[in-house]
Amino acid sequence: MFQGKLVMAASVRQQLVERALTAEKLLEQLSPCLIKLKEATAAKLCAKEVEELKLSNAKLRADVEQLVQRLRRAEEINGVKQVYCSTPTSSPATPNGPSSTAESSVNIPAEKTNQSNTKPEKPQQKKVKPKKEQKAPVKADEAPADISRVLLKVGRIVDVKLHPDADTLYVETVDLAEDKPRTILSGLAGRVPMEQMRDRLALFACNLKPAKMRGILSEGMIMCASSESKIQIVEVPAGAVPGDIVTFSDYPGEPDKQLNPKKKIWEAVAPDLKADENGVATYKGCPFTIAGKGICKAPDCPNFPIR
């Protein structure tokens, strides 16, 4: 009986070995099928993702088109001129999926169209021109302290009277072709008769800082050639009119809007103002000139300083 059981066990073991071998053969045969099945499943999943991406892309394009239309209507309401141009619109590339290109009409405000349409495959390269070095404008405080910074203008004295609190001061009303006449004080009372002052043309420094003289604000200074014993108001050339500006050929700069007293520009310029030996008013030998009309003079006071 024991021997019979051993025979049976050997038979069962043999059967198990055979089945194991058979199972291994089946696995070998099924392996290629499993690989193909995996690939097919992956392909299906990929195709599904591609379709989902296409749908999402289509929805985005529709949303963009709606927003463009709304923008166009809003800009037309606000009076913004529209310029229409065909612009390529391409869908984003997806794995194993084709990219589509379509032309759509896009509204572009006229003031924002700075670029021309170019083909993406042949972009035009702009030639970059070398930038020229721009010289920084010279600030007034950095300009040379010369006569070009002083504004000298022709004015007409339309009225003159004595200062109520100073016997040596005239209070003059001067027409300089500005919005309104200026009040200018001078120390000519007692030296130049009042009748010679009224209704005459003269030169005035017009960008000095206004200053009070015995309680009255003076907005300029009359130009005279003078010494302790003699004085003459600088004469303007024939044809000069109120508002004409004196220029200096050797000093072409622009006058300051108002001279800064702290910079002492006038104090630097004044010592070089004088009438030459011929009575011509000059700054460092350069004549006071009114363009197209002539030069200014103090013929009775040659070699006198001008103040």
mmCIF file of C-alpha atoms in Angstrom:
data_model
loop_
_atom_site.group_PDB
_atom_site.id
_atom_site.type_symbol
_atom_site.label_atom_id
_atom_site.label_comp_id
_atom_site.label_asym_id
_atom_site.label_seq_id
_atom_site.Cartn_x
_atom_site.Cartn_y
_atom_site.Cartn_z
ATOM 1 C CA MET A 1 0.000 0.000 0.000
ATOM 2 C CA PHE A 2 2.835 2.371 0.826
ATOM 3 C CA GLN A 3 4.449 1.702 -2.512
ATOM 4 C CA GLY A 4 1.195 2.539 -4.248
ATOM 5 C CA LYS A 5 1.130 5.956 -2.585
ATOM 6 C CA LEU A 6 4.682 6.645 -3.702
ATOM 7 C CA VAL A 7 3.828 5.818 -7.286
ATOM 8 C CA MET A 8 0.817 8.104 -7.128
ATOM 9 C CA ALA A 9 2.909 10.988 -5.708
ATOM 10 C CA ALA A 10 5.501 10.567 -8.442
ATOM 11 C CA SER A 11 2.762 10.656 -11.031
ATOM 12 C CA VAL A 12 1.282 13.850 -9.567
ATOM 13 C CA ARG A 13 4.706 15.496 -9.470
ATOM 14 C CA GLN A 14 5.289 14.579 -13.096
ATOM 15 C CA GLN A 15 1.966 16.126 -14.028
ATOM 16 C CA LEU A 16 2.827 19.315 -12.145
ATOM 17 C CA VAL A 17 6.192 19.589 -13.919
ATOM 18 C CA GLU A 18 4.513 19.137 -17.283
ATOM 19 C CA ARG A 19 1.901 21.765 -16.469
ATOM 20 C CA ALA A 20 4.627 24.179 -15.365
ATOM 21 C CA LEU A 21 6.448 23.687 -18.641
ATOM 22 C CA THR A 22 3.216 24.195 -20.522
ATOM 23 C CA ALA A 23 2.529 27.371 -18.563
ATOM 24 C CA GLU A 24 5.977 28.737 -19.395
ATOM 25 C CA LYS A 25 5.413 28.043 -23.101
ATOM 26 C CA LEU A 26 2.056 29.834 -22.924
ATOM 27 C CA LEU A 27 3.670 32.830 -21.236
ATOM 28 C CA GLU A 28 6.301 32.985 -23.964
ATOM 29 C CA GLN A 29 3.588 32.884 -26.595
ATOM 30 C CA LEU A 30 1.482 35.512 -24.797
ATOM 31 C CA SER A 31 4.307 37.993 -24.139
ATOM 32 C CA PRO A 32 4.217 39.560 -27.664
ATOM 33 C CA CYS A 33 0.444 39.795 -27.399
ATOM 34 C CA LEU A 34 0.712 41.559 -24.045
ATOM 35 C CA ILE A 35 3.222 44.036 -25.456
ATOM 36 C CA LYS A 36 0.949 44.780 -28.406
ATOM 37 C CA LEU A 37 -1.993 45.164 -26.050
ATOM 38 C CA LYS A 38 -0.086 47.671 -23.933
ATOM 39 C CA GLU A 39 0.921 49.644 -27.027
ATOM 40 C CA ALA A 40 -2.655 49.668 -28.299
ATOM 41 C CA THR A 41 -3.925 50.842 -24.922
ATOM 42 C CA ALA A 42 -1.314 53.613 -24.815
ATOM 43 C CA ALA A 43 -2.210 54.665 -28.367
ATOM 44 C CA LYS A 44 -5.884 54.866 -27.424
ATOM 45 C CA LEU A 45 -5.073 56.968 -24.390
ATOM 46 C CA CYS A 46 -2.836 59.249 -26.475
ATOM 47 C CA ALA A 47 -5.498 59.634 -29.150
ATOM 48 C CA LYS A 48 -8.024 60.507 -26.456
ATOM 49 C CA GLU A 49 -5.688 63.183 -25.055
ATOM 50 C CA VAL A 50 -5.145 64.573 -28.542
ATOM 51 C CA GLU A 51 -8.895 64.859 -29.091
ATOM 52 C CA GLU A 52 -9.322 66.553 -25.723
ATOM 53 C CA LEU A 53 -6.555 69.029 -26.567
ATOM 54 C CA LYS A 54 -8.137 69.773 -29.946
ATOM 55 C CA LEU A 55 -11.484 70.459 -28.294
ATOM 56 C CA SER A 56 -9.831 72.697 -25.692
ATOM 57 C CA ASN A 57 -7.939 74.556 -28.424
ATOM 58 C CA ALA A 58 -11.116 75.118 -30.419
ATOM 59 C CA LYS A 59 -12.871 76.479 -27.342
ATOM 60 C CA LEU A 60 -9.973 78.833 -26.608
ATOM 61 C CA ARG A 61 -9.984 80.116 -30.178
ATOM 62 C CA ALA A 62 -13.714 80.798 -29.947
ATOM 63 C CA ASP A 63 -13.240 82.655 -26.659
ATOM 64 C CA VAL A 64 -10.425 84.757 -28.145
ATOM 65 C CA GLU A 65 -12.554 85.631 -31.174
ATOM 66 C CA GLN A 66 -15.396 86.737 -28.888
ATOM 67 C CA LEU A 67 -13.029 88.912 -26.850
ATOM 68 C CA VAL A 68 -11.607 90.450 -30.053
ATOM 69 C CA GLN A 69 -15.115 91.318 -31.245
ATOM 70 C CA ARG A 70 -15.959 92.865 -27.870
ATOM 71 C CA LEU A 71 -12.723 94.888 -27.963
ATOM 72 C CA ARG A 72 -13.509 96.122 -31.457
ATOM 73 C CA ARG A 73 -17.007 97.247 -30.464
ATOM 74 C CA ALA A 74 -15.648 99.026 -27.361
ATOM 75 C CA GLU A 75 -12.974 100.832 -29.371
ATOM 76 C CA GLU A 76 -15.453 101.862 -32.076
ATOM 77 C CA ILE A 77 -17.713 103.304 -29.361
ATOM 78 C CA ASN A 78 -14.736 105.257 -27.981
ATOM 79 C CA GLY A 79 -13.808 106.574 -31.425
ATOM 80 C CA VAL A 80 -10.644 104.510 -31.930
ATOM 81 C CA LYS A 81 -9.938 104.023 -35.621
ATOM 82 C CA GLN A 82 -9.730 100.346 -36.621
ATOM 83 C CA VAL A 83 -7.208 98.832 -39.022
ATOM 84 C CA TYR A 84 -7.964 95.322 -40.285
ATOM 85 C CA CYS A 85 -5.248 92.909 -41.301
ATOM 86 C CA SER A 86 -4.973 89.185 -41.811
ATOM 87 C CA THR A 87 -2.948 87.574 -39.061
ATOM 88 C CA PRO A 88 -1.989 83.875 -38.973
ATOM 89 C CA THR A 89 -3.348 82.055 -35.932
ATOM 90 C CA SER A 90 -1.765 78.680 -35.227
ATOM 91 C CA SER A 91 -2.937 76.089 -32.714
ATOM 92 C CA PRO A 92 -0.325 74.854 -30.229
ATOM 93 C CA ALA A 93 1.578 71.722 -31.302
ATOM 94 C CA THR A 94 0.537 68.498 -29.576
ATOM 95 C CA PRO A 95 2.360 65.155 -29.372
ATOM 96 C CA ASN A 96 1.608 63.025 -32.488
ATOM 97 C CA GLY A 97 -0.948 65.654 -33.510
ATOM 98 C CA PRO A 98 -0.868 68.087 -36.441
ATOM 99 C CA SER A 99 -0.763 71.857 -35.893
ATOM 100 C CA SER A 100 -3.418 73.786 -37.772
ATOM 101 C CA THR A 101 -2.972 77.284 -39.208
ATOM 102 C CA ALA A 102 -5.874 79.585 -39.999
ATOM 103 C CA GLU A 103 -6.147 83.191 -41.031
ATOM 104 C CA SER A 104 -8.435 85.418 -39.021
ATOM 105 C CA SER A 105 -9.304 89.092 -39.297
ATOM 106 C CA VAL A 106 -8.021 90.896 -36.214
ATOM 107 C CA ASN A 107 -8.931 94.453 -35.187
ATOM 108 C CA ILE A 108 -5.913 96.543 -34.277
ATOM 109 C CA PRO A 109 -6.208 100.151 -33.066
ATOM 110 C CA ALA A 110 -4.497 102.519 -35.515
ATOM 111 C CA GLU A 111 -2.283 104.008 -32.833
ATOM 112 C CA LYS A 112 -0.968 100.568 -31.791
ATOM 113 C CA THR A 113 -0.042 99.143 -35.214
ATOM 114 C CA ASN A 114 3.718 99.490 -35.079
ATOM 115 C CA GLN A 115 4.759 96.223 -36.781
ATOM 116 C CA SER A 116 4.204 95.009 -40.355
ATOM 117 C CA ASN A 117 3.070 91.459 -41.129
ATOM 118 C CA THR A 118 5.961 89.110 -41.750
ATOM 119 C CA LYS A 119 6.104 85.437 -42.642
ATOM 120 C CA PRO A 120 7.194 83.397 -39.636
ATOM 121 C CA GLU A 121 9.525 81.266 -41.701
ATOM 122 C CA LYS A 122 11.427 84.291 -43.052
ATOM 123 C CA PRO A 123 11.558 86.943 -40.304
ATOM 124 C CA GLN A 124 12.934 90.273 -41.443
ATOM 125 C CA GLN A 125 15.860 91.499 -39.456
ATOM 126 C CA LYS A 126 15.841 95.233 -38.787
ATOM 127 C CA LYS A 127 19.078 97.041 -39.345
ATOM 128 C CA VAL A 128 20.094 98.712 -36.144
ATOM 129 C CA LYS A 129 21.537 102.133 -36.827
ATOM 130 C CA PRO A 130 24.235 103.266 -34.444
ATOM 131 C CA LYS A 131 22.864 105.871 -32.085
ATOM 132 C CA LYS A 132 24.364 109.292 -32.367
ATOM 133 C CA GLU A 133 25.702 110.684 -29.174
ATOM 134 C CA GLN A 134 23.365 113.423 -28.052
ATOM 135 C CA LYS A 135 24.918 116.333 -26.296
ATOM 136 C CA ALA A 136 23.129 117.164 -23.081
ATOM 137 C CA PRO A 137 21.603 120.658 -23.120
ATOM 138 C CA VAL A 138 23.610 123.168 -21.169
ATOM 139 C CA LYS A 139 21.751 124.220 -18.053
ATOM 140 C CA ALA A 140 21.486 127.928 -17.332
ATOM 141 C CA ASP A 141 23.614 127.628 -14.214
ATOM 142 C CA GLU A 142 26.328 125.787 -16.204
ATOM 143 C CA ALA A 143 26.461 128.311 -19.101
ATOM 144 C CA PRO A 144 29.335 130.824 -19.174
ATOM 145 C CA ALA A 145 28.795 133.969 -17.126
ATOM 146 C CA ASP A 146 28.724 136.357 -20.095
ATOM 147 C CA ILE A 147 26.408 138.933 -21.700
ATOM 148 C CA SER A 148 24.414 136.228 -23.545
ATOM 149 C CA ARG A 149 22.661 135.453 -20.260
ATOM 150 C CA VAL A 150 21.392 139.022 -19.833
ATOM 151 C CA LEU A 151 18.145 139.979 -21.601
ATOM 152 C CA LEU A 152 18.491 143.515 -23.025
ATOM 153 C CA LYS A 153 15.362 144.868 -24.727
ATOM 154 C CA VAL A 154 14.188 148.088 -26.306
ATOM 155 C CA GLY A 155 11.432 149.806 -24.322
ATOM 156 C CA ARG A 156 9.471 153.043 -24.556
ATOM 157 C CA ILE A 157 9.084 155.195 -21.433
ATOM 158 C CA VAL A 158 5.382 156.064 -21.577
ATOM 159 C CA ASP A 159 5.291 157.857 -18.219
ATOM 160 C CA VAL A 160 7.781 159.123 -15.649
ATOM 161 C CA LYS A 161 7.406 160.734 -12.224
ATOM 162 C CA LEU A 162 9.439 161.398 -9.133
ATOM 163 C CA HIS A 163 9.568 158.772 -6.416
ATOM 164 C CA PRO A 164 7.396 160.031 -3.532
ATOM 165 C CA ASP A 165 10.076 159.140 -0.969
ATOM 166 C CA ALA A 166 13.343 159.726 -2.896
ATOM 167 C CA ASP A 167 14.363 162.913 -4.706
ATOM 168 C CA THR A 168 16.995 161.122 -6.834
ATOM 169 C CA LEU A 169 14.716 158.379 -8.196
ATOM 170 C CA TYR A 170 12.403 158.365 -11.192
ATOM 171 C CA VAL A 171 9.493 155.921 -11.342
ATOM 172 C CA GLU A 172 9.081 155.017 -15.017
ATOM 173 C CA THR A 173 6.301 153.120 -16.764
ATOM 174 C CA VAL A 174 7.928 151.240 -19.662
ATOM 175 C CA ASP A 175 6.333 149.541 -22.661
ATOM 176 C CA LEU A 176 8.445 146.467 -23.582
ATOM 177 C CA ALA A 177 5.840 144.882 -25.911
ATOM 178 C CA GLU A 178 4.807 142.508 -23.126
ATOM 179 C CA ASP A 179 1.371 141.731 -21.692
ATOM 180 C CA LYS A 180 1.531 144.861 -19.563
ATOM 181 C CA PRO A 181 3.995 147.717 -18.995
ATOM 182 C CA ARG A 182 6.697 147.352 -16.357
ATOM 183 C CA THR A 183 7.536 149.695 -13.509
ATOM 184 C CA ILE A 184 11.267 150.489 -13.579
ATOM 185 C CA LEU A 185 13.086 152.817 -11.210
ATOM 186 C CA SER A 186 16.255 154.730 -12.083
ATOM 187 C CA GLY A 187 18.557 157.145 -10.258
ATOM 188 C CA LEU A 188 18.379 159.740 -13.030
ATOM 189 C CA ALA A 189 16.340 162.384 -11.218
ATOM 190 C CA GLY A 190 18.372 165.596 -11.109
ATOM 191 C CA ARG A 191 20.746 164.331 -13.841
ATOM 192 C CA VAL A 192 18.401 163.835 -16.816
ATOM 193 C CA PRO A 193 15.430 166.203 -17.184
ATOM 194 C CA MET A 194 12.027 164.532 -16.910
ATOM 195 C CA GLU A 195 10.923 165.882 -20.316
ATOM 196 C CA GLN A 196 13.871 164.066 -21.946
ATOM 197 C CA MET A 197 12.770 160.834 -20.322
ATOM 198 C CA ARG A 198 9.108 160.789 -21.296
ATOM 199 C CA ASP A 199 8.151 159.001 -24.539
ATOM 200 C CA ARG A 200 11.700 158.055 -25.499
ATOM 201 C CA LEU A 201 13.169 154.700 -26.502
ATOM 202 C CA ALA A 202 15.918 153.207 -24.357
ATOM 203 C CA LEU A 203 17.576 149.915 -23.489
ATOM 204 C CA PHE A 204 16.570 147.978 -20.392
ATOM 205 C CA ALA A 205 17.996 144.918 -18.614
ATOM 206 C CA CYS A 206 14.834 142.831 -18.271
ATOM 207 C CA ASN A 207 15.770 139.596 -16.492
ATOM 208 C CA LEU A 208 17.248 140.961 -13.285
ATOM 209 C CA LYS A 209 15.427 139.865 -10.161
ATOM 210 C CA PRO A 210 12.820 142.536 -9.284
ATOM 211 C CA ALA A 211 13.842 144.578 -6.240
ATOM 212 C CA LYS A 212 12.107 147.175 -4.073
ATOM 213 C CA MET A 213 13.574 150.672 -3.997
ATOM 214 C CA ARG A 214 12.136 152.799 -1.201
ATOM 215 C CA GLY A 215 8.967 150.674 -1.134
ATOM 216 C CA ILE A 216 8.330 150.480 -4.925
ATOM 217 C CA LEU A 217 9.180 147.321 -6.872
ATOM 218 C CA SER A 218 11.523 147.889 -9.822
ATOM 219 C CA GLU A 219 11.279 145.323 -12.638
ATOM 220 C CA GLY A 220 14.361 146.201 -14.653
ATOM 221 C CA MET A 221 17.185 148.683 -15.198
ATOM 222 C CA ILE A 222 17.754 151.399 -17.794
ATOM 223 C CA MET A 223 21.180 151.273 -19.514
ATOM 224 C CA CYS A 224 23.282 154.465 -19.411
ATOM 225 C CA ALA A 225 26.893 155.432 -20.122
ATOM 226 C CA SER A 226 28.003 157.513 -17.181
ATOM 227 C CA SER A 227 30.707 158.966 -15.030
ATOM 228 C CA GLU A 228 30.501 161.019 -11.840
ATOM 229 C CA SER A 229 30.047 164.215 -13.863
ATOM 230 C CA LYS A 230 28.245 163.126 -17.010
ATOM 231 C CA ILE A 231 25.562 160.626 -18.056
ATOM 232 C CA GLN A 232 23.827 159.606 -21.307
ATOM 233 C CA ILE A 233 21.035 157.094 -21.869
ATOM 234 C CA VAL A 234 22.194 154.530 -24.449
ATOM 235 C CA GLU A 235 20.561 155.333 -27.783
ATOM 236 C CA VAL A 236 18.947 152.652 -29.967
ATOM 237 C CA PRO A 237 19.280 152.604 -33.798
ATOM 238 C CA ALA A 238 16.666 154.114 -36.081
ATOM 239 C CA GLY A 239 13.748 151.774 -36.721
ATOM 240 C CA ALA A 240 14.013 150.024 -33.359
ATOM 241 C CA VAL A 241 10.689 149.352 -31.622
ATOM 242 C CA PRO A 242 9.669 148.175 -28.140
ATOM 243 C CA GLY A 243 10.413 144.475 -27.677
ATOM 244 C CA ASP A 244 13.489 144.387 -29.939
ATOM 245 C CA ILE A 245 16.258 142.307 -28.343
ATOM 246 C CA VAL A 246 19.951 143.219 -28.280
ATOM 247 C CA THR A 247 22.301 140.482 -29.512
ATOM 248 C CA PHE A 248 26.079 140.011 -29.467
ATOM 249 C CA SER A 249 27.715 138.215 -32.404
ATOM 250 C CA ASP A 250 30.514 136.798 -30.260
ATOM 251 C CA TYR A 251 28.136 135.573 -27.525
ATOM 252 C CA PRO A 252 25.214 133.682 -29.123
ATOM 253 C CA GLY A 253 23.789 131.978 -26.002
ATOM 254 C CA GLU A 254 20.212 132.266 -24.731
ATOM 255 C CA PRO A 255 19.390 134.677 -21.881
ATOM 256 C CA ASP A 256 18.251 133.288 -18.540
ATOM 257 C CA LYS A 257 14.578 133.552 -17.686
ATOM 258 C CA GLN A 258 15.714 135.395 -14.565
ATOM 259 C CA LEU A 259 19.251 135.890 -13.309
ATOM 260 C CA ASN A 260 19.957 134.159 -10.035
ATOM 261 C CA PRO A 261 21.442 136.749 -7.648
ATOM 262 C CA LYS A 262 23.389 134.006 -5.862
ATOM 263 C CA LYS A 263 25.274 133.199 -9.094
ATOM 264 C CA LYS A 264 26.299 136.879 -9.471
ATOM 265 C CA ILE A 265 26.037 136.787 -13.275
ATOM 266 C CA TRP A 266 25.308 140.524 -13.554
ATOM 267 C CA GLU A 267 28.226 141.351 -11.280
ATOM 268 C CA ALA A 268 30.502 139.317 -13.592
ATOM 269 C CA VAL A 269 29.174 140.974 -16.769
ATOM 270 C CA ALA A 270 28.815 144.642 -15.716
ATOM 271 C CA PRO A 271 32.551 145.572 -15.531
ATOM 272 C CA ASP A 272 32.955 144.777 -19.260
ATOM 273 C CA LEU A 273 30.070 146.985 -20.440
ATOM 274 C CA LYS A 274 31.344 150.265 -21.894
ATOM 275 C CA ALA A 275 31.124 152.743 -24.747
ATOM 276 C CA ASP A 276 34.226 152.501 -26.952
ATOM 277 C CA GLU A 277 36.239 155.407 -28.296
ATOM 278 C CA ASN A 278 33.540 156.002 -30.931
ATOM 279 C CA GLY A 279 30.722 155.893 -28.406
ATOM 280 C CA VAL A 280 29.522 152.438 -29.539
ATOM 281 C CA ALA A 281 28.001 150.427 -26.695
ATOM 282 C CA THR A 282 30.022 147.190 -26.312
ATOM 283 C CA TYR A 283 30.644 144.140 -24.180
ATOM 284 C CA LYS A 284 34.331 143.167 -24.304
ATOM 285 C CA GLY A 285 34.555 145.053 -27.607
ATOM 286 C CA CYS A 286 31.498 143.330 -29.150
ATOM 287 C CA PRO A 287 28.809 145.907 -30.152
ATOM 288 C CA PHE A 288 25.248 145.973 -28.825
ATOM 289 C CA THR A 289 23.356 145.011 -32.000
ATOM 290 C CA ILE A 290 19.680 144.938 -32.942
ATOM 291 C CA ALA A 291 19.329 142.583 -35.914
ATOM 292 C CA GLY A 292 18.544 144.339 -39.174
ATOM 293 C CA LYS A 293 18.499 147.790 -37.562
ATOM 294 C CA GLY A 294 21.966 148.620 -36.322
ATOM 295 C CA ILE A 295 24.077 149.188 -33.240
ATOM 296 C CA CYS A 296 23.403 151.045 -29.983
ATOM 297 C CA LYS A 297 25.476 154.076 -29.021
ATOM 298 C CA ALA A 298 26.273 156.657 -26.382
ATOM 299 C CA PRO A 299 28.013 159.164 -28.708
ATOM 300 C CA ASP A 300 28.519 161.859 -26.066
ATOM 301 C CA CYS A 301 30.249 159.508 -23.636
ATOM 302 C CA PRO A 302 33.112 157.667 -25.394
ATOM 303 C CA ASN A 303 35.131 155.333 -23.177
ATOM 304 C CA PHE A 304 32.518 155.594 -20.395
ATOM 305 C CA PRO A 305 31.348 152.517 -18.491
ATOM 306 C CA ILE A 306 27.754 151.458 -19.083
ATOM 307 C CA ARG A 307 25.640 150.784 -16.011
#
